[in-house]
Coordinates of C-alpha atoms in Angstrom, one line a residue:
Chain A
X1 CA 14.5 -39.7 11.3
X2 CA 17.6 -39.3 11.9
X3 CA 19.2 -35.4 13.1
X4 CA 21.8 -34.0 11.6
X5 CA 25.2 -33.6 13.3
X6 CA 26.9 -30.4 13.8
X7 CA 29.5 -31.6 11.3
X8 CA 26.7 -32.5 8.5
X9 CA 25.5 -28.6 8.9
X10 CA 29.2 -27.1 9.0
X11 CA 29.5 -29.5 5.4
X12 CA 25.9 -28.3 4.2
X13 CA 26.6 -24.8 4.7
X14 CA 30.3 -25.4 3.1
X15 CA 28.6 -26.4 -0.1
X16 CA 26.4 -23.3 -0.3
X17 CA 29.5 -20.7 0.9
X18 CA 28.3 -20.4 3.9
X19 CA 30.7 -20.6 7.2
X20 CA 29.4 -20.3 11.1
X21 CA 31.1 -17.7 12.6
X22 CA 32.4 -20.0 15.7
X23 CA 30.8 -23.2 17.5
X24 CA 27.7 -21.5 19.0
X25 CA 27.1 -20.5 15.8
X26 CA 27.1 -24.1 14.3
X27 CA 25.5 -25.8 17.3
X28 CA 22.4 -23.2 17.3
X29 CA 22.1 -24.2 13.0
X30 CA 21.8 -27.2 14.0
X31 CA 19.4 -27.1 16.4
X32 CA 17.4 -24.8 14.5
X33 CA 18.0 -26.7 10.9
X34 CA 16.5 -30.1 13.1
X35 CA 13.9 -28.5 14.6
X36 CA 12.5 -27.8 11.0
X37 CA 12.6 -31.0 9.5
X38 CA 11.4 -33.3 12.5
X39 CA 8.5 -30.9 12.9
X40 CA 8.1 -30.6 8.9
X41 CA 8.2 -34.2 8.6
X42 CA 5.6 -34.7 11.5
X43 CA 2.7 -32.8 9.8
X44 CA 0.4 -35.1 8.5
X45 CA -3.4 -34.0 6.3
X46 CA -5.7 -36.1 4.9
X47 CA -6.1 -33.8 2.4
X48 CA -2.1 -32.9 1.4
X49 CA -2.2 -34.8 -1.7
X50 CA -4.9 -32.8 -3.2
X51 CA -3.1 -29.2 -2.5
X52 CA -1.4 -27.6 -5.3
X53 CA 1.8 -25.1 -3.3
X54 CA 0.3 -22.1 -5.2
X55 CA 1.1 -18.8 -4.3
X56 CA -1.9 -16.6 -2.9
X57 CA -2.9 -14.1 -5.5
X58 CA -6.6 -12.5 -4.9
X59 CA -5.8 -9.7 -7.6
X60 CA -7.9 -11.9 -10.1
X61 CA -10.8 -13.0 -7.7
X62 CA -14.1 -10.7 -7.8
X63 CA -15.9 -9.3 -4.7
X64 CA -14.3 -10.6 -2.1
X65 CA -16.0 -7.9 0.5
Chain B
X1 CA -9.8 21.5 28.8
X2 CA -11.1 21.2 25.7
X3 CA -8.9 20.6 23.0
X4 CA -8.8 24.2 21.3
X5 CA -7.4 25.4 24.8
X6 CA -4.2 22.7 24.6
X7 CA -1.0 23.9 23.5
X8 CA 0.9 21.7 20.9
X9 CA 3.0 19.8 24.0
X10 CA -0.4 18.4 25.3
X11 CA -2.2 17.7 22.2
X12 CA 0.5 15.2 20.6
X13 CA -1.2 13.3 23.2
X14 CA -4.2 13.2 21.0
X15 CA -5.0 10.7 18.2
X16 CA -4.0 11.4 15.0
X17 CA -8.0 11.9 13.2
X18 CA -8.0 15.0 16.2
X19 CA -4.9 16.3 15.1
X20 CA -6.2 16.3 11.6
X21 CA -9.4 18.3 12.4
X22 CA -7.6 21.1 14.2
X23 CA -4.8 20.8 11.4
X24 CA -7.1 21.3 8.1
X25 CA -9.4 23.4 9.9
X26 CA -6.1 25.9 10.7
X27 CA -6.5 25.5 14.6
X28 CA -3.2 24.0 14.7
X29 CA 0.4 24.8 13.6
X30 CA 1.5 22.1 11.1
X31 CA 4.9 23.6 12.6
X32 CA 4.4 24.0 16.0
X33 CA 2.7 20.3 16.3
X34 CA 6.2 18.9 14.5
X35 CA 8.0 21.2 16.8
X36 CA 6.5 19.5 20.0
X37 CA 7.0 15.5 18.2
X38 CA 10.8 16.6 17.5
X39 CA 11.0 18.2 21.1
X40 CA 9.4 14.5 22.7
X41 CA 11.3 12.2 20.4
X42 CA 14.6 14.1 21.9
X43 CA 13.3 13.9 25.6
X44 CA 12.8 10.1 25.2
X45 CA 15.6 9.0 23.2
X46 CA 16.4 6.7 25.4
X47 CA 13.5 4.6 24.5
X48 CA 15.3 4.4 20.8
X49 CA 12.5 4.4 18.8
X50 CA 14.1 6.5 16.1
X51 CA 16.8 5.5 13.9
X52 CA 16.8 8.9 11.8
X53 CA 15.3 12.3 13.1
X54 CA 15.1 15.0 10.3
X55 CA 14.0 17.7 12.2
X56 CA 15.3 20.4 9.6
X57 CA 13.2 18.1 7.2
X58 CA 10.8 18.1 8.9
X59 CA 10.1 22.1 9.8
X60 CA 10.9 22.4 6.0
X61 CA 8.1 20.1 4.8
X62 CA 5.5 21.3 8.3
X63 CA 6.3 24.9 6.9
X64 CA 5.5 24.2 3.5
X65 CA 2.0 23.0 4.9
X66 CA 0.8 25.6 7.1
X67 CA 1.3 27.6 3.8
X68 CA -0.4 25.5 2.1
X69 CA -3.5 25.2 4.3
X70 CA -3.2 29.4 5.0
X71 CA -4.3 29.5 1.3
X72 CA -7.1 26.9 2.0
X73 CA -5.1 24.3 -0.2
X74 CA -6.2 21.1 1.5
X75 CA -4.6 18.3 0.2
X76 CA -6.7 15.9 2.5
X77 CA -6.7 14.6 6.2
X78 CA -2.8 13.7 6.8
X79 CA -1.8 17.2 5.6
X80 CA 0.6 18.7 8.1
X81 CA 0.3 16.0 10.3
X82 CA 3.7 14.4 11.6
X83 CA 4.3 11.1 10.8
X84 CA 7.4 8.6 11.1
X85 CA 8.0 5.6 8.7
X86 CA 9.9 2.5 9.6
X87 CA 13.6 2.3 8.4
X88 CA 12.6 -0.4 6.4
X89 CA 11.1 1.8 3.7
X90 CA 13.3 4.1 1.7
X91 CA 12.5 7.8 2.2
X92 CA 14.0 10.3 -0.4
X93 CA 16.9 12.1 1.3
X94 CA 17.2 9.8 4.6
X95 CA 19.2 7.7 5.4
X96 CA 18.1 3.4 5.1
X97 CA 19.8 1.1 7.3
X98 CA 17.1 -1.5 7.8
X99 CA 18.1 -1.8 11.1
X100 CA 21.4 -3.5 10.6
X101 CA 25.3 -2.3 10.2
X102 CA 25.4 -4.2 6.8
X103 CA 23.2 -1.7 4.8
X104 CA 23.3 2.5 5.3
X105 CA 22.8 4.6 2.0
X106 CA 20.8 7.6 1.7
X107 CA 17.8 7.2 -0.5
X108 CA 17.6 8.8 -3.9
X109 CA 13.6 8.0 -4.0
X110 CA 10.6 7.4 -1.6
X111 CA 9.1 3.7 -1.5
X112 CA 5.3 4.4 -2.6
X113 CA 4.0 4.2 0.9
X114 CA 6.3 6.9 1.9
X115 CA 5.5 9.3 -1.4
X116 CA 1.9 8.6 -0.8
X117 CA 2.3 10.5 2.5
X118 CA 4.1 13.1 1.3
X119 CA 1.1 14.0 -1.1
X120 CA -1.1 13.9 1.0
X121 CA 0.8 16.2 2.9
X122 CA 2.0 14.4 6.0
X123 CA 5.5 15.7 7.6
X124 CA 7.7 12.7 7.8
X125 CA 9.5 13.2 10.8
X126 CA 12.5 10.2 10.4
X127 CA 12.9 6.7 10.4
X128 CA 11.8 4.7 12.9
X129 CA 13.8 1.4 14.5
X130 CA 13.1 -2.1 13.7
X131 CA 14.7 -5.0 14.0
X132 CA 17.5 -6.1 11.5
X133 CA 16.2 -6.3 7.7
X134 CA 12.7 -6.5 9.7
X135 CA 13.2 -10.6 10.7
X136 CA 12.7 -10.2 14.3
X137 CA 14.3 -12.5 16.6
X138 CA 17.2 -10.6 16.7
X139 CA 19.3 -9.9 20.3
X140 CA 21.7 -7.3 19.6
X141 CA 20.4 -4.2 18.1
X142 CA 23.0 -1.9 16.4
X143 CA 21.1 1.8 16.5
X144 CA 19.8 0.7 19.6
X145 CA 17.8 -1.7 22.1
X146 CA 14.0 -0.9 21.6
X147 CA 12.6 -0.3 25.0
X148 CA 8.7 -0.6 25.5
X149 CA 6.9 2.3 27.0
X150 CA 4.8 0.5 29.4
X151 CA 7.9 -0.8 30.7
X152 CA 11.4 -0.2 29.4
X153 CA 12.6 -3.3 30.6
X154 CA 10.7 -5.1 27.9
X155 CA 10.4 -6.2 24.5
X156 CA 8.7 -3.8 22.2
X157 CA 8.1 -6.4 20.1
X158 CA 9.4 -7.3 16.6
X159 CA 10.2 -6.3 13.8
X160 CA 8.3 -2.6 13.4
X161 CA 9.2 -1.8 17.4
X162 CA 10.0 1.8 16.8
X163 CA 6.8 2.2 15.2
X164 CA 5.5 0.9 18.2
X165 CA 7.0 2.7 20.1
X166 CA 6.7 6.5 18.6
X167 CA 2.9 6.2 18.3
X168 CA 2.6 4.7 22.0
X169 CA 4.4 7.4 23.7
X170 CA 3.5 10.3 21.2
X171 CA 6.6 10.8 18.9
X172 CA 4.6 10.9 16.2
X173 CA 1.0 11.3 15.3
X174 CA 0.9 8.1 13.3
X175 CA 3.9 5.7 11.9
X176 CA 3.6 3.1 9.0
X177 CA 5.1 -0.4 10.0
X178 CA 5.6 -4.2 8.3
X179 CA 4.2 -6.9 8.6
X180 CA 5.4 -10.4 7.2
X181 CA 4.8 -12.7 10.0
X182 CA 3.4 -10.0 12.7
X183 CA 5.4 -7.5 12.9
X184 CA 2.8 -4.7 12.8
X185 CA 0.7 -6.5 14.9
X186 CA 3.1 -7.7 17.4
X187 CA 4.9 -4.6 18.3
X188 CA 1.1 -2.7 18.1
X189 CA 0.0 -5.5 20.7
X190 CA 2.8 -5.3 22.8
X191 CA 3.0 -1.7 22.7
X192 CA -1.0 -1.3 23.4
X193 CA -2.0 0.7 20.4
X194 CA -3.3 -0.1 16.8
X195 CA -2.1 -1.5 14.0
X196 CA -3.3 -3.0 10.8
X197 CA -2.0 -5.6 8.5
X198 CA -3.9 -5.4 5.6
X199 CA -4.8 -7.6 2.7
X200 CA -1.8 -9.0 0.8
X201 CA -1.7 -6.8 -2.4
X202 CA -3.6 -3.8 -0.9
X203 CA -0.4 -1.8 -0.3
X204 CA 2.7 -0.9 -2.8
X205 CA 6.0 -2.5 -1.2
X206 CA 8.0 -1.0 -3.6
X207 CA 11.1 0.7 -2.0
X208 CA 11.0 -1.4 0.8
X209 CA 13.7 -3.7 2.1
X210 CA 11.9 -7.1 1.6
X211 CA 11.6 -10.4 4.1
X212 CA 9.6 -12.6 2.3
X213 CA 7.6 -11.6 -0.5
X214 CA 4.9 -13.9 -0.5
X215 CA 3.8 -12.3 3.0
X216 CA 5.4 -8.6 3.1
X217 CA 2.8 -6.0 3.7
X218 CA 3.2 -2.5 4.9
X219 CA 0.4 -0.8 6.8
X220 CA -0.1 1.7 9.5
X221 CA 0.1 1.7 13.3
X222 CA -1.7 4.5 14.9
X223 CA -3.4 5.1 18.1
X224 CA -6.5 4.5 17.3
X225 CA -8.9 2.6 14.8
X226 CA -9.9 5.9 13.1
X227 CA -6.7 7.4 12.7
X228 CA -5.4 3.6 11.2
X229 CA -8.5 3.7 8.5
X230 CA -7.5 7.6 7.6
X231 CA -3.4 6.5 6.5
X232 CA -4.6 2.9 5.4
X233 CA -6.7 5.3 2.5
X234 CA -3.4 7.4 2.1
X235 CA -1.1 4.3 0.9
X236 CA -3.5 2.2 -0.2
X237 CA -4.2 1.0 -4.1
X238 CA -2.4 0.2 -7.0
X239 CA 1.1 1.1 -7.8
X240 CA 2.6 0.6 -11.4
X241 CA 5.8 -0.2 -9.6
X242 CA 4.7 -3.0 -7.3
X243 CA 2.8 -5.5 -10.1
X244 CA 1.5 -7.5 -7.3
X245 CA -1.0 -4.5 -6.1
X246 CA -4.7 -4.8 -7.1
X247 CA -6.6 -2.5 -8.8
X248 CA -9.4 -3.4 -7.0
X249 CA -10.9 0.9 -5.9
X250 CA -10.4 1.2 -2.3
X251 CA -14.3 2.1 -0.8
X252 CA -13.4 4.9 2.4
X253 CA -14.0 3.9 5.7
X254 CA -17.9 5.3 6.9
X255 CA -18.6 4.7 10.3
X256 CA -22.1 2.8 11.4
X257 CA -23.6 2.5 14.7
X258 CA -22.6 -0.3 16.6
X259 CA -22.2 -3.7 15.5
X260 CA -26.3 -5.4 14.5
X261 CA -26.2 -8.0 12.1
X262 CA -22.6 -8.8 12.5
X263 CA -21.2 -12.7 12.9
X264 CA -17.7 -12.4 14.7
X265 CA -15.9 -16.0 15.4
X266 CA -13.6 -16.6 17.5
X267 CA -11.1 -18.9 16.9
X268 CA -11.3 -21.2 20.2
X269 CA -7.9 -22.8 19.4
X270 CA -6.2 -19.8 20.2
X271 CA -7.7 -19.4 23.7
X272 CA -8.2 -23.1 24.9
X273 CA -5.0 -24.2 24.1
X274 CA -3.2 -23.8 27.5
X275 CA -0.6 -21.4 26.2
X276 CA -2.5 -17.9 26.3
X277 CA -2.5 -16.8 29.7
X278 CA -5.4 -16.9 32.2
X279 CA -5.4 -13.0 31.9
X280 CA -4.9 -12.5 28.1
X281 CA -8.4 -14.9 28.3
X282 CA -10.1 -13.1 30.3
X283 CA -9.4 -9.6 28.6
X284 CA -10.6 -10.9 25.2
X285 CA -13.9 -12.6 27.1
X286 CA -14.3 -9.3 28.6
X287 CA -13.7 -7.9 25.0
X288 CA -16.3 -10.4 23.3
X289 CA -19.1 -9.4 26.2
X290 CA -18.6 -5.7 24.5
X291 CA -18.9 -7.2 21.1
X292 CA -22.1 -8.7 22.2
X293 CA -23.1 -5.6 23.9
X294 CA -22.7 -3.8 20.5
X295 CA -25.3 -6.2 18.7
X296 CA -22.4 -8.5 17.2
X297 CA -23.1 -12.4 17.6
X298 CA -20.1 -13.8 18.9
X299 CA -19.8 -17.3 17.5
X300 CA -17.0 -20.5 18.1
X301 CA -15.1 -20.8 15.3
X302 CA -12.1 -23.3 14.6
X303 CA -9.1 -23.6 12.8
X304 CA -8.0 -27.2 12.8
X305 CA -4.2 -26.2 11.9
X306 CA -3.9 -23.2 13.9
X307 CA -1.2 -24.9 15.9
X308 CA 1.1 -25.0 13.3
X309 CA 0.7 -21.5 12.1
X310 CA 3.7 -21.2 13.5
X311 CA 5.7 -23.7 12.1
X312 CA 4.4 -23.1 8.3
X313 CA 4.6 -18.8 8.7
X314 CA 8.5 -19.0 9.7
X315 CA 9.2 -22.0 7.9
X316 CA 8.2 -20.1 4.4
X317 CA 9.4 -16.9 5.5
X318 CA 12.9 -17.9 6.7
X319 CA 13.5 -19.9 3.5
X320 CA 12.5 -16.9 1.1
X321 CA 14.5 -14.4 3.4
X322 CA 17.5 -16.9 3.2
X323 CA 17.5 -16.5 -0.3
X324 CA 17.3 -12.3 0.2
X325 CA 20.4 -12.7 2.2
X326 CA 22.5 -15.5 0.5
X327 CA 25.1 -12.8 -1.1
X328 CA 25.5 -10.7 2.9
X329 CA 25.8 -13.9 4.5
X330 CA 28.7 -15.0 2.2
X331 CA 30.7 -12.4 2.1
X332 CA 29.6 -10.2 5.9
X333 CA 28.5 -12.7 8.2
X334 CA 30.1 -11.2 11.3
X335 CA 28.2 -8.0 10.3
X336 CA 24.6 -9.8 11.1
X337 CA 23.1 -10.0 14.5
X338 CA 24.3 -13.6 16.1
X339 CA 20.7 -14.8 16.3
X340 CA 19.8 -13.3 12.6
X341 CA 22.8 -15.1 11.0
X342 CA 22.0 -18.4 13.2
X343 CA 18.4 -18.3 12.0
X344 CA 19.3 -17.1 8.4
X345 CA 22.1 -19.8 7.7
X346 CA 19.5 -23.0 9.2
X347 CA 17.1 -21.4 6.9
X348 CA 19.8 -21.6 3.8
X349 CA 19.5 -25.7 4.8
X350 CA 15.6 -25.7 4.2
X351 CA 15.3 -28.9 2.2
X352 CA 12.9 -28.2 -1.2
X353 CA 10.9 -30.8 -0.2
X354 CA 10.2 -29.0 3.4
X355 CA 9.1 -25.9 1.4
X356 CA 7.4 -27.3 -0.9
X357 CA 5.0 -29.4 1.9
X358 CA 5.1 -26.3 3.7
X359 CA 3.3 -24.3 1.0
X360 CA 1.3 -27.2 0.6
X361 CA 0.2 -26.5 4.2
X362 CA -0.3 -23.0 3.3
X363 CA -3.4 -24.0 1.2
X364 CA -4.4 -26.1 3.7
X365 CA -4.2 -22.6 6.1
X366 CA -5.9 -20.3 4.1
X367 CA -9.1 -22.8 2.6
X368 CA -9.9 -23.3 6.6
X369 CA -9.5 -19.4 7.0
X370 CA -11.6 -19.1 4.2
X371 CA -14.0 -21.1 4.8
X372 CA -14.4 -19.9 8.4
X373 CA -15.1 -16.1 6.8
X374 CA -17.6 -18.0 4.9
X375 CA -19.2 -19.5 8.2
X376 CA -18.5 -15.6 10.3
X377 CA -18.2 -12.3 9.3
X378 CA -14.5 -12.0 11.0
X379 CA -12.7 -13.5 13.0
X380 CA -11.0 -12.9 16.4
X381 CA -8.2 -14.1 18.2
X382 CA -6.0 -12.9 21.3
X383 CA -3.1 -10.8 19.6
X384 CA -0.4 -12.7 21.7
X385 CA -0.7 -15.2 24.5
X386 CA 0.8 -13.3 26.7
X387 CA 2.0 -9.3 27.9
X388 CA 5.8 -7.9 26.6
X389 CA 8.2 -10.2 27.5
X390 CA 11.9 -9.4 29.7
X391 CA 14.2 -8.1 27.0
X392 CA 16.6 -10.6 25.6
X393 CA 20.3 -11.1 26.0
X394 CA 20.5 -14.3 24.7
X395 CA 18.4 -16.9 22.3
X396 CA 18.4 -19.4 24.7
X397 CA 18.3 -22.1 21.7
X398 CA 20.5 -24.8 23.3
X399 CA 18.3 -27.7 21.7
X400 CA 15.9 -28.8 19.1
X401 CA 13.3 -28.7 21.7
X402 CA 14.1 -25.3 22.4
X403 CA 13.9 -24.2 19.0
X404 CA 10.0 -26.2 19.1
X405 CA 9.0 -23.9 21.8
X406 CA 10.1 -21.3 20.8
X407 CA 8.7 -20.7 17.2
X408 CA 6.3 -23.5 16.9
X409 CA 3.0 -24.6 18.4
X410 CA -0.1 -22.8 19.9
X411 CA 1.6 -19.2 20.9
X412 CA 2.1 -18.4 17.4
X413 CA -1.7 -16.4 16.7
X414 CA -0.6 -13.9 14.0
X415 CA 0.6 -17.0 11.8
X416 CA -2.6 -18.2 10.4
X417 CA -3.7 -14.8 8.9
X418 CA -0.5 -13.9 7.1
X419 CA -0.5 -17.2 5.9
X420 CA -4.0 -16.4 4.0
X421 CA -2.9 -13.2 3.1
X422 CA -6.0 -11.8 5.0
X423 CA -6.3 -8.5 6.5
X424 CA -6.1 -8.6 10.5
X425 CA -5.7 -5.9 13.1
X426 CA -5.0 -5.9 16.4
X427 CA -6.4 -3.4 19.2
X428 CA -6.0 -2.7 22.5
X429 CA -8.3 -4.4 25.2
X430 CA -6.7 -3.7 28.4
X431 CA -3.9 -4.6 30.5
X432 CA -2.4 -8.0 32.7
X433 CA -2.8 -7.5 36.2
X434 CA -0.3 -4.7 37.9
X435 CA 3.0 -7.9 39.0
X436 CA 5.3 -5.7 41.2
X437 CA 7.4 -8.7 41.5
X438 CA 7.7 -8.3 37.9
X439 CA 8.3 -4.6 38.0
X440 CA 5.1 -3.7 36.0
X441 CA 2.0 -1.7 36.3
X442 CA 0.0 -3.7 33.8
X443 CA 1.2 -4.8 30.2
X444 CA -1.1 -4.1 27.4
X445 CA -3.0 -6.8 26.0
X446 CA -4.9 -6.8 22.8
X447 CA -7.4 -8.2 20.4
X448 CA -6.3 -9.9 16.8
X449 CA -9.5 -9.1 14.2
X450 CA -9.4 -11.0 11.1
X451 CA -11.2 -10.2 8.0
X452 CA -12.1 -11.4 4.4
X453 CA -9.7 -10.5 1.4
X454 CA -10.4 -6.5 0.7
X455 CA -12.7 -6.1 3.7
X456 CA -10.2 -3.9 5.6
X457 CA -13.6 -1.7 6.3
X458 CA -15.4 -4.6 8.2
X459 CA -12.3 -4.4 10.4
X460 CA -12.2 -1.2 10.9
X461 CA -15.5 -1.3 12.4
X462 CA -15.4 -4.0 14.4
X463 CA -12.7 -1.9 15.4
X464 CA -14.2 1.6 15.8
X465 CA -17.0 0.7 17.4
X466 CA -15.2 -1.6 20.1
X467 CA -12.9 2.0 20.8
X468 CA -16.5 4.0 20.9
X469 CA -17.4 1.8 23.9
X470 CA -14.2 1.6 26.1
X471 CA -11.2 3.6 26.8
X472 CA -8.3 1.4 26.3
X473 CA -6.9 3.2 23.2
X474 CA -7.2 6.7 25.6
X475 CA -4.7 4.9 27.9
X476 CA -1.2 6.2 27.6
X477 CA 2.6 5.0 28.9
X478 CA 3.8 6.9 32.4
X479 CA 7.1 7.5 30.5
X480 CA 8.2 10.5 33.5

């Protein structure tokens, strides 16, 4: 994959009205905003396909303890 | 001594179930005792654990109980009893700032955790410091840089650190914290005292200031087990206002001898993993060889994903807390901390299809955590992988590698459990080795105990009976 550059992010963020306050600001997205999606796009599981993203409600599930 | 002989300065020493004997039983000034919490939180202010002090609140509402329990009108354990409540939680009258500059209004109505006290009688005493809108990771802190009792050149940890803070060095009898991503259990780890994160859904979060809410949870932090078990039945059940909250009845905490019959795992990925320091291993062995000693069989348990607890906890919970934020980080984003809005606006770049794997993950998570509590009664963990770190001045996040280390990978041991929505505690099991290089006398280290959905109880008495056989939780900050 490829990373994004700090210009990509300071565009990204432009489209969602968002505006780094200076450069450190922008470089330290960046990092951060790669990070996530090289390590997202790592994870691997057999099982992924069969995983429905639900959220984790126990309120309907009996006797738990 | 015993304990009738102690005057109010000394006893704020004691836990908080102590406290409440002498209290119901009229031994004990509801006033006095908040005279002598008010009276400590002003001696160590500089340790900034308090955001808000309402000391004339405070006497109003300790006066009001002593009254009360004169006539013999017991409203339960908590009544008089001086407690503090994060400033994430609105408290009718006070003011809110959820640690940051951008929000400060006073509330016109408690958050249910906070009018559950109050009819049970506690004394709310203020609002207690956290980090900014409770994310954690935050450098600057505008009411003030938490400073850990054990050593005030270190981290209290994040986000409920005034919490911490107040019930390690006795500014309060008992403080209620959140916890998202670990932020009871951090700051109760770091701080060597208890806290309890309990089962998504157990506790109202209405009136609190929200970080991601799929994982919020409120719950207390307390010196002891007993004394977390006694305010955990206070808040606890359903609330018409939060529609997430079970109506599952909440079953009080009984003590039982020891620990027969019971199956504790422990999750080898979070010791042999090369990141949790040799001493952090050996306190937890010593803490499983007391286990044992208690009749509990102490098993090995895995979690093939623990490693990217991590990864999949902040991942979620930056990209729902992003969304909390969007309209402050448009229009005031020179008001945030520069590592909150840093961390915030990456999160606002969170590609769908991230989150959406991500919560796919999540299943993953919680049907090993599951099945684990299938295989084990609970489950155990080391609470962090190593003592209170230096306080921060900067982020030190000068590359994407940086940012791995950081938040991802095997140091992240609270992840796993908020991710399942599980109820976990932490408690302390002793101290790192005195480092006078270091400057420190011993940082507390603690144990991370896991339970099935509801089964806060269990906890507790893995808990309980752990603090019946040592003295860890007696052990208290040389703040003079």
């Amino acid at each position: 994959m490829t990373d994004l550059t700090p210009d990509e992010v300071r565009t990204q963020l432009a489209a969602i009205g968002l505006t780094p306050v200076d450069q450190d600001d922008l470089d330290e997205i960046t990092h951060r905003i790669n990070a996530v999606n090289e390590a997202v796009l790592a994870l691997e599981h057999p099982e992924l396909d069969a995983q429905e993203p639900m959220s984790v409600f126990w309120l309907s599930e009996e006797g738990a303890e | 001594m015993s304990v009738r002989d102690q005057t109010a300065d000394q006893l704020v020493l004691r836990p908080a179930t102590e406290l409440s004997a002498l209290l119901t039983r009229g031994e004990l000034s509801p006033v006095e005792l908040t005279k002598a919490f008010i009276a400590r939180a002003k001696r160590y202010a500089h340790l900034n654990a308090y955001i808000s002090l309402d000391e004339g609140g405070a006497l109003r509402q300790a006066q009001v109980a002593e009254d009360e329990i004169k006539r013999g009108e017991i409203r339960g354990p908590l009544h008089g009893l001086p407690m503090a409540v994060k400033d994430q939680f609105d408290a009718k009258g006070l003011r809110t700032t959820a640690g940051s500059v951008i929000v400060d209004y006073v509330a016109d109505q408690d958050a249910t955790v906070v009018a559950r006290l109050r009819e049970a009688g506690a004394v709310i005493l203020g609002k207690l410091n956290l980090s900014e809108f409770a994310l954690g990771g935050n450098v600057t802190h505008p009411h003030g840089i938490p400073h850990n009792p054990w050593d005030v050149t270190r981290q209290a940890g994040q986000s409920s650190s005034g919490s911490g803070i107040a019930v390690a060095a006795s500014l309060c009898a008992a403080a209620l914290g959140g916890d998202t991503a670990g932020s009871i259990r951090g700051p109760a780890a770091w701080c060597g005292i208890t806290g309890l994160r309990p089962t998504w859904g157990r506790v109202s979060r209405h009136g609190a200031w929200p970080m991601a809410w799929f994982m919020d949870t409120i719950g207390p932090m307390t010196k002891t087990v007993a004394d977390a078990a006694m305010v955990f039945e206070a808040i606890a059940g359903h609330d018409p206002k939060d529609e997430h909250t079970s109506t599952r009845p909440l079953t009080p905490f009984e003590a039982r001898e020891g620990l027969g019959g019971l199956r504790v795992g422990v999750v080898r990925e979070s010791i042999d993993n090369g990141m949790t320091t040799p001493d952090v291993v050996a306190g937890v062995e010593a803490a499983l060889e007391v286990l044992r000693s208690l009749g509990a069989t102490v098993l090995d348990e895995t979690l093939p994903l623990f490693e990217h607890g991590g990864l999949i906890s902040n991942g979620l919970a930056d990209s729902e807390a992003a969304q909390i934020h969007r309209k402050f980080l448009r229009e005031r984003p020179e008001d945030y901390d520069f590592a909150s809005r840093r961390r915030l606006m990456a999160a606002s770049l969170v590609p769908a299809a991230a989150y959406v794997k991500l919560s796919r993950f999540r299943m993953l998570m919680r049907r090993d955590v599951m099945a684990a509590l299938d295989r084990v009664d609970l489950l155990v963990t080391p609470a962090q992988a190593e003592g209170a770190p230096k306080i921060a001045t900067a982020t030190g996040l000068t590359s994407k590698e940086a940012v791995m280390r950081q938040f991802f990978g095997l140091r992240a041991h609270r992840g796993p459990f908020n991710l399942s929505g599980v109820p976990a505690m932490v408690l302390p099991i002793g101290f790192t080795p005195a480092d006078v290089e270091a400057g420190h006398a011993g940082l507390p280290m603690s144990l991370q105990v896991i339970g099935r959905p509801f089964a806060e109880n269990a906890v507790f008495q893995l808990g309980h009976a752990y603090q019946q056989a040592t003295d860890w939780h007696e052990r208290r900050p040389p703040l003079d």
